[in-house]
Amino acid sequence: MKGSGASERFGMSPAFRRALVLSLALKLFLAVLFADIIPRYDEIEFLRFGTHIAGSGASPALWRAPGYQWFIAAGLLAGGGKTVLIRLLQVLLSVASSFIAYRMGRRLWNEAAGLAAGSFLAFYPSHVAFSHLLWSETVYGFLILLAMERLLSADTDNSLPAAVSAGLVMGAAALTRSTAVLLMMMSFFWLLMPHFNWRRLKLGAVFLGGGLVLIRPWSLWAGSVAGRPVLIDTYAGFK
């Protein structure tokens, strides 16, 4: 009963708590088991960039979005040059993503929908596998889900704080993968509908402003280094 009460205080049903704990255990097991797995494909590049930033204070490579490069570098610095801390942090973000999906499903529909959404994401094979690999998908997915949850709050509650927090998180997502810029623009227009008025325009402007607060400084710096306009990365035209 005591555990059930704690779950309810966190807005989580006992059934979903059990699913989340099982998902956490599985992902932690995989993160520890594959802590020294040999990097492959994009992992090699991200690890090289992160090591360069952590070791010499270098700037992120411009042809990749900087967010995950910084994430890798911070994890290496805090973890004594090992990747295990990065993997463990991603496990926590992966589990948090499932919780956000649960909360969104419950808010939009009901407990059953939230349980289905959160549990599906918690054990979806790709989501489980990427949680301990050095790819940007886990961090990006968490940021996008959190931004969407904040957007829902901004929409249903007409909340300016929720709108600005959604913009900030979406901006962080865009700095992790530049595809989020398009999603940011679509979200801006979504906030203006279905009944366009001054309040909705304020919500949209605050949301967009929150994102630009994070993106603009990086964009200006990257453009000055590249010698041409750069929004997030120079790889955007190829992906």
CSV table of N, CA and C in Angstrom, one decimal, residues 13-113:
chain,number,residue,atom,x,y,z
A,13,SER,N,0.3,4.8,-12.0
A,13,SER,CA,-0.5,3.6,-11.5
A,13,SER,C,0.5,2.5,-11.1
A,14,PRO,N,0.1,1.7,-10.1
A,14,PRO,CA,0.9,0.5,-9.7
A,14,PRO,C,1.3,-0.4,-10.9
A,15,ALA,N,0.3,-0.6,-11.8
A,15,ALA,CA,0.6,-1.4,-13.0
A,15,ALA,C,1.7,-0.9,-13.9
A,16,PHE,N,1.7,0.5,-14.1
A,16,PHE,CA,2.7,1.0,-14.9
A,16,PHE,C,4.0,1.1,-14.1
A,17,ARG,N,4.0,1.3,-12.8
A,17,ARG,CA,5.2,1.3,-12.1
A,17,ARG,C,5.9,0.0,-12.2
A,18,ARG,N,5.2,-1.1,-12.2
A,18,ARG,CA,5.9,-2.4,-12.4
A,18,ARG,C,6.5,-2.6,-13.7
A,19,ALA,N,5.8,-2.1,-14.8
A,19,ALA,CA,6.3,-2.1,-16.1
A,19,ALA,C,7.6,-1.3,-16.2
A,20,LEU,N,7.6,-0.1,-15.6
A,20,LEU,CA,8.7,0.8,-15.7
A,20,LEU,C,9.9,0.3,-14.9
A,21,VAL,N,9.7,-0.4,-13.8
A,21,VAL,CA,10.8,-1.0,-13.0
A,21,VAL,C,11.4,-2.1,-13.8
A,22,LEU,N,10.6,-2.9,-14.4
A,22,LEU,CA,11.1,-4.0,-15.3
A,22,LEU,C,11.9,-3.5,-16.4
A,23,SER,N,11.4,-2.4,-17.1
A,23,SER,CA,12.1,-1.8,-18.2
A,23,SER,C,13.4,-1.3,-17.7
A,24,LEU,N,13.4,-0.6,-16.6
A,24,LEU,CA,14.7,0.0,-16.1
A,24,LEU,C,15.7,-1.2,-15.8
A,25,ALA,N,15.3,-2.2,-15.2
A,25,ALA,CA,16.1,-3.3,-14.9
A,25,ALA,C,16.8,-3.9,-16.1
A,26,LEU,N,15.9,-4.1,-17.1
A,26,LEU,CA,16.4,-4.7,-18.4
A,26,LEU,C,17.4,-3.8,-19.0
A,27,LYS,N,17.2,-2.5,-19.1
A,27,LYS,CA,18.1,-1.6,-19.8
A,27,LYS,C,19.4,-1.4,-19.0
A,28,LEU,N,19.3,-1.4,-17.6
A,28,LEU,CA,20.5,-1.3,-16.8
A,28,LEU,C,21.4,-2.5,-17.0
A,29,PHE,N,20.7,-3.7,-17.1
A,29,PHE,CA,21.5,-4.9,-17.3
A,29,PHE,C,22.2,-4.9,-18.7
A,30,LEU,N,21.5,-4.4,-19.7
A,30,LEU,CA,22.2,-4.3,-21.0
A,30,LEU,C,23.3,-3.3,-21.0
A,31,ALA,N,23.1,-2.1,-20.3
A,31,ALA,CA,24.1,-1.1,-20.3
A,31,ALA,C,25.4,-1.6,-19.6
A,32,VAL,N,25.2,-2.3,-18.6
A,32,VAL,CA,26.4,-2.9,-17.9
A,32,VAL,C,27.0,-4.0,-18.7
A,33,LEU,N,26.2,-4.9,-19.3
A,33,LEU,CA,26.7,-6.0,-20.0
A,33,LEU,C,27.5,-5.5,-21.2
A,34,PHE,N,27.0,-4.5,-21.9
A,34,PHE,CA,27.7,-4.0,-23.1
A,34,PHE,C,28.5,-2.7,-22.9
A,35,ALA,N,28.9,-2.5,-21.6
A,35,ALA,CA,29.6,-1.2,-21.3
A,35,ALA,C,30.9,-1.1,-22.2
A,36,ASP,N,31.5,-2.2,-22.5
A,36,ASP,CA,32.8,-2.1,-23.3
A,36,ASP,C,32.6,-2.5,-24.7
A,37,ILE,N,31.4,-2.5,-25.2
A,37,ILE,CA,31.1,-2.9,-26.6
A,37,ILE,C,31.9,-2.0,-27.6
A,38,ILE,N,32.4,-2.6,-28.6
A,38,ILE,CA,33.1,-1.8,-29.6
A,38,ILE,C,32.2,-0.9,-30.4
A,39,PRO,N,32.5,0.4,-30.4
A,39,PRO,CA,31.6,1.4,-31.1
A,39,PRO,C,31.5,1.0,-32.6
A,40,ARG,N,30.3,1.3,-33.2
A,40,ARG,CA,30.1,1.0,-34.6
A,40,ARG,C,29.4,2.2,-35.3
A,41,TYR,N,29.6,2.4,-36.6
A,41,TYR,CA,28.9,3.3,-37.4
A,41,TYR,C,29.0,4.7,-36.8
A,42,ASP,N,27.9,5.4,-36.5
A,42,ASP,CA,27.9,6.8,-36.0
A,42,ASP,C,28.5,6.8,-34.6
A,43,GLU,N,28.4,5.7,-33.9
A,43,GLU,CA,29.0,5.7,-32.5
A,43,GLU,C,30.5,6.1,-32.6
A,44,ILE,N,31.2,5.6,-33.6
A,44,ILE,CA,32.6,5.9,-33.7
A,44,ILE,C,32.8,7.4,-33.8
A,45,GLU,N,32.0,8.1,-34.7
A,45,GLU,CA,32.2,9.5,-34.9
A,45,GLU,C,31.8,10.3,-33.7
A,46,PHE,N,30.6,10.0,-33.1
A,46,PHE,CA,30.2,10.7,-31.9
A,46,PHE,C,31.3,10.6,-30.8
A,47,LEU,N,31.8,9.4,-30.6
A,47,LEU,CA,32.8,9.2,-29.5
A,47,LEU,C,34.1,10.0,-29.8
A,48,ARG,N,34.5,10.0,-31.1
A,48,ARG,CA,35.6,10.8,-31.5
A,48,ARG,C,35.4,12.3,-31.2
A,49,PHE,N,34.3,12.8,-31.6
A,49,PHE,CA,34.0,14.2,-31.4
A,49,PHE,C,33.9,14.5,-29.9
A,50,GLY,N,33.2,13.7,-29.2
A,50,GLY,CA,33.1,13.9,-27.7
A,50,GLY,C,34.4,13.8,-27.0
A,51,THR,N,35.3,12.9,-27.4
A,51,THR,CA,36.6,12.8,-26.8
A,51,THR,C,37.5,14.0,-27.1
A,52,HIS,N,37.3,14.5,-28.3
A,52,HIS,CA,38.1,15.7,-28.7
A,52,HIS,C,37.7,16.9,-27.9
A,53,ILE,N,36.3,17.0,-27.7
A,53,ILE,CA,35.8,18.2,-26.9
A,53,ILE,C,36.3,18.0,-25.4
A,54,ALA,N,36.1,16.8,-24.9
A,54,ALA,CA,36.4,16.6,-23.5
A,54,ALA,C,37.9,16.7,-23.2
A,55,GLY,N,38.7,16.3,-24.2
A,55,GLY,CA,40.2,16.2,-23.9
A,55,GLY,C,40.9,17.5,-24.1
A,56,SER,N,40.4,18.3,-25.1
A,56,SER,CA,41.2,19.5,-25.5
A,56,SER,C,40.3,20.8,-25.4
A,57,GLY,N,39.0,20.6,-25.1
A,57,GLY,CA,38.2,21.8,-25.1
A,57,GLY,C,37.8,22.3,-26.5
A,58,ALA,N,37.9,21.4,-27.4
A,58,ALA,CA,37.6,21.8,-28.8
A,58,ALA,C,36.1,22.1,-29.0
A,59,SER,N,35.8,22.7,-30.1
A,59,SER,CA,34.4,23.0,-30.4
A,59,SER,C,33.8,21.8,-31.1
A,60,PRO,N,32.5,21.7,-31.1
A,60,PRO,CA,31.8,20.5,-31.8
A,60,PRO,C,32.1,20.6,-33.3
A,61,ALA,N,32.1,19.5,-34.0
A,61,ALA,CA,32.2,19.5,-35.4
A,61,ALA,C,30.9,20.1,-36.0
A,62,LEU,N,31.1,20.9,-37.0
A,62,LEU,CA,30.0,21.7,-37.5
A,62,LEU,C,29.0,20.8,-38.4
A,63,TRP,N,29.5,19.7,-38.9
A,63,TRP,CA,28.7,19.0,-39.8
A,63,TRP,C,27.7,18.1,-39.1
A,64,ARG,N,27.8,18.0,-37.7
A,64,ARG,CA,26.9,17.3,-36.9
A,64,ARG,C,26.3,18.3,-35.9
A,65,ALA,N,25.0,18.1,-35.5
A,65,ALA,CA,24.4,19.0,-34.5
A,65,ALA,C,25.2,18.8,-33.2
A,66,PRO,N,25.4,19.9,-32.5
A,66,PRO,CA,26.3,19.9,-31.4
A,66,PRO,C,25.8,19.2,-30.1
A,67,GLY,N,24.5,19.1,-29.9
A,67,GLY,CA,24.0,18.7,-28.6
A,67,GLY,C,24.5,17.3,-28.2
A,68,TYR,N,24.5,16.3,-29.0
A,68,TYR,CA,24.9,15.0,-28.6
A,68,TYR,C,26.4,14.9,-28.4
A,69,GLN,N,27.2,15.8,-29.2
A,69,GLN,CA,28.6,15.8,-29.0
A,69,GLN,C,28.9,16.4,-27.6
A,70,TRP,N,28.2,17.4,-27.2
A,70,TRP,CA,28.4,17.9,-25.8
A,70,TRP,C,28.0,16.9,-24.8
A,71,PHE,N,26.9,16.2,-25.0
A,71,PHE,CA,26.4,15.1,-24.1
A,71,PHE,C,27.5,14.1,-23.9
A,72,ILE,N,28.1,13.6,-25.0
A,72,ILE,CA,29.1,12.6,-24.9
A,72,ILE,C,30.3,13.2,-24.2
A,73,ALA,N,30.7,14.4,-24.5
A,73,ALA,CA,31.9,15.0,-23.8
A,73,ALA,C,31.7,15.1,-22.3
A,74,ALA,N,30.5,15.6,-21.9
A,74,ALA,CA,30.2,15.7,-20.5
A,74,ALA,C,30.2,14.4,-19.8
A,75,GLY,N,29.6,13.4,-20.5
A,75,GLY,CA,29.7,12.0,-19.9
A,75,GLY,C,31.0,11.5,-19.7
A,76,LEU,N,31.9,11.7,-20.7
A,76,LEU,CA,33.3,11.3,-20.6
A,76,LEU,C,34.0,12.0,-19.5
A,77,LEU,N,33.8,13.3,-19.4
A,77,LEU,CA,34.5,14.0,-18.3
A,77,LEU,C,34.0,13.5,-16.9
A,78,ALA,N,32.7,13.4,-16.7
A,78,ALA,CA,32.2,12.9,-15.4
A,78,ALA,C,32.5,11.5,-15.2
A,79,GLY,N,32.7,10.7,-16.2
A,79,GLY,CA,32.9,9.2,-16.0
A,79,GLY,C,34.3,8.8,-16.1
A,80,GLY,N,35.3,9.8,-16.0
A,80,GLY,CA,36.7,9.4,-16.1
A,80,GLY,C,37.1,8.9,-17.4
A,81,GLY,N,36.5,9.3,-18.5
A,81,GLY,CA,36.9,8.8,-19.8
A,81,GLY,C,36.2,7.6,-20.2
A,82,LYS,N,35.4,7.0,-19.4
A,82,LYS,CA,34.7,5.7,-19.7
A,82,LYS,C,33.3,6.1,-20.2
A,83,THR,N,32.7,5.2,-21.0
A,83,THR,CA,31.4,5.5,-21.6
A,83,THR,C,30.3,4.9,-20.7
A,84,VAL,N,30.6,4.2,-19.7
A,84,VAL,CA,29.5,3.6,-18.9
A,84,VAL,C,28.5,4.6,-18.3
A,85,LEU,N,29.0,5.7,-17.9
A,85,LEU,CA,28.1,6.8,-17.3
A,85,LEU,C,27.2,7.3,-18.4
A,86,ILE,N,27.7,7.5,-19.6
A,86,ILE,CA,26.9,7.9,-20.7
A,86,ILE,C,25.7,6.9,-20.9
A,87,ARG,N,26.1,5.6,-21.0
A,87,ARG,CA,25.1,4.6,-21.2
A,87,ARG,C,24.0,4.6,-20.1
A,88,LEU,N,24.5,4.8,-18.8
A,88,LEU,CA,23.6,4.8,-17.7
A,88,LEU,C,22.6,6.0,-17.7
A,89,LEU,N,23.2,7.1,-18.1
A,89,LEU,CA,22.4,8.3,-18.2
A,89,LEU,C,21.3,8.1,-19.3
A,90,GLN,N,21.7,7.5,-20.4
A,90,GLN,CA,20.7,7.3,-21.5
A,90,GLN,C,19.6,6.3,-21.0
A,91,VAL,N,20.0,5.3,-20.2
A,91,VAL,CA,19.0,4.4,-19.7
A,91,VAL,C,17.9,5.2,-18.9
A,92,LEU,N,18.4,6.1,-18.1
A,92,LEU,CA,17.4,6.9,-17.3
A,92,LEU,C,16.6,7.8,-18.2
A,93,LEU,N,17.1,8.3,-19.2
A,93,LEU,CA,16.4,9.2,-20.2
A,93,LEU,C,15.4,8.3,-20.9
A,94,SER,N,15.8,7.1,-21.3
A,94,SER,CA,14.9,6.1,-22.0
A,94,SER,C,13.7,5.8,-21.1
A,95,VAL,N,13.9,5.5,-19.8
A,95,VAL,CA,12.9,5.2,-18.9
A,95,VAL,C,12.0,6.4,-18.7
A,96,ALA,N,12.6,7.6,-18.6
A,96,ALA,CA,11.8,8.8,-18.4
A,96,ALA,C,10.9,9.1,-19.7
A,97,SER,N,11.4,8.7,-20.8
A,97,SER,CA,10.6,8.8,-22.1
A,97,SER,C,9.3,8.0,-22.0
A,98,SER,N,9.5,6.8,-21.5
A,98,SER,CA,8.3,5.9,-21.3
A,98,SER,C,7.3,6.5,-20.3
A,99,PHE,N,7.8,7.1,-19.3
A,99,PHE,CA,6.9,7.8,-18.3
A,99,PHE,C,6.2,8.9,-18.9
A,100,ILE,N,6.9,9.7,-19.7
A,100,ILE,CA,6.2,10.8,-20.4
A,100,ILE,C,5.1,10.4,-21.4
A,101,ALA,N,5.4,9.3,-22.1
A,101,ALA,CA,4.4,8.7,-23.0
A,101,ALA,C,3.2,8.3,-22.2
A,102,TYR,N,3.4,7.7,-21.1
A,102,TYR,CA,2.3,7.2,-20.2
A,102,TYR,C,1.5,8.4,-19.8
A,103,ARG,N,2.1,9.5,-19.3
A,103,ARG,CA,1.4,10.7,-18.8
A,103,ARG,C,0.6,11.3,-20.0
A,104,MET,N,1.2,11.4,-21.2
A,104,MET,CA,0.5,12.0,-22.3
A,104,MET,C,-0.7,11.2,-22.7
A,105,GLY,N,-0.5,9.8,-22.7
A,105,GLY,CA,-1.7,9.0,-23.1
A,105,GLY,C,-2.8,9.1,-22.1
A,106,ARG,N,-2.4,9.2,-20.8
A,106,ARG,CA,-3.5,9.3,-19.8
A,106,ARG,C,-4.1,10.7,-19.8
A,107,ARG,N,-3.4,11.7,-20.2
A,107,ARG,CA,-3.9,13.0,-20.2
A,107,ARG,C,-4.9,13.2,-21.4
A,108,LEU,N,-4.5,12.6,-22.5
A,108,LEU,CA,-5.3,12.8,-23.7
A,108,LEU,C,-6.5,11.9,-23.8
A,109,TRP,N,-6.4,10.7,-23.2
A,109,TRP,CA,-7.5,9.7,-23.2
A,109,TRP,C,-7.8,9.2,-21.8
A,110,ASN,N,-7.1,8.1,-21.4
A,110,ASN,CA,-7.4,7.6,-20.0
A,110,ASN,C,-6.3,6.7,-19.6
A,111,GLU,N,-6.4,6.1,-18.4
A,111,GLU,CA,-5.4,5.3,-17.8
A,111,GLU,C,-5.0,4.1,-18.7
A,112,ALA,N,-5.9,3.5,-19.3
A,112,ALA,CA,-5.6,2.3,-20.2
A,112,ALA,C,-4.7,2.8,-21.4
A,113,ALA,N,-5.1,3.9,-21.9
A,113,ALA,CA,-4.3,4.4,-23.1
A,113,ALA,C,-2.9,4.8,-22.6
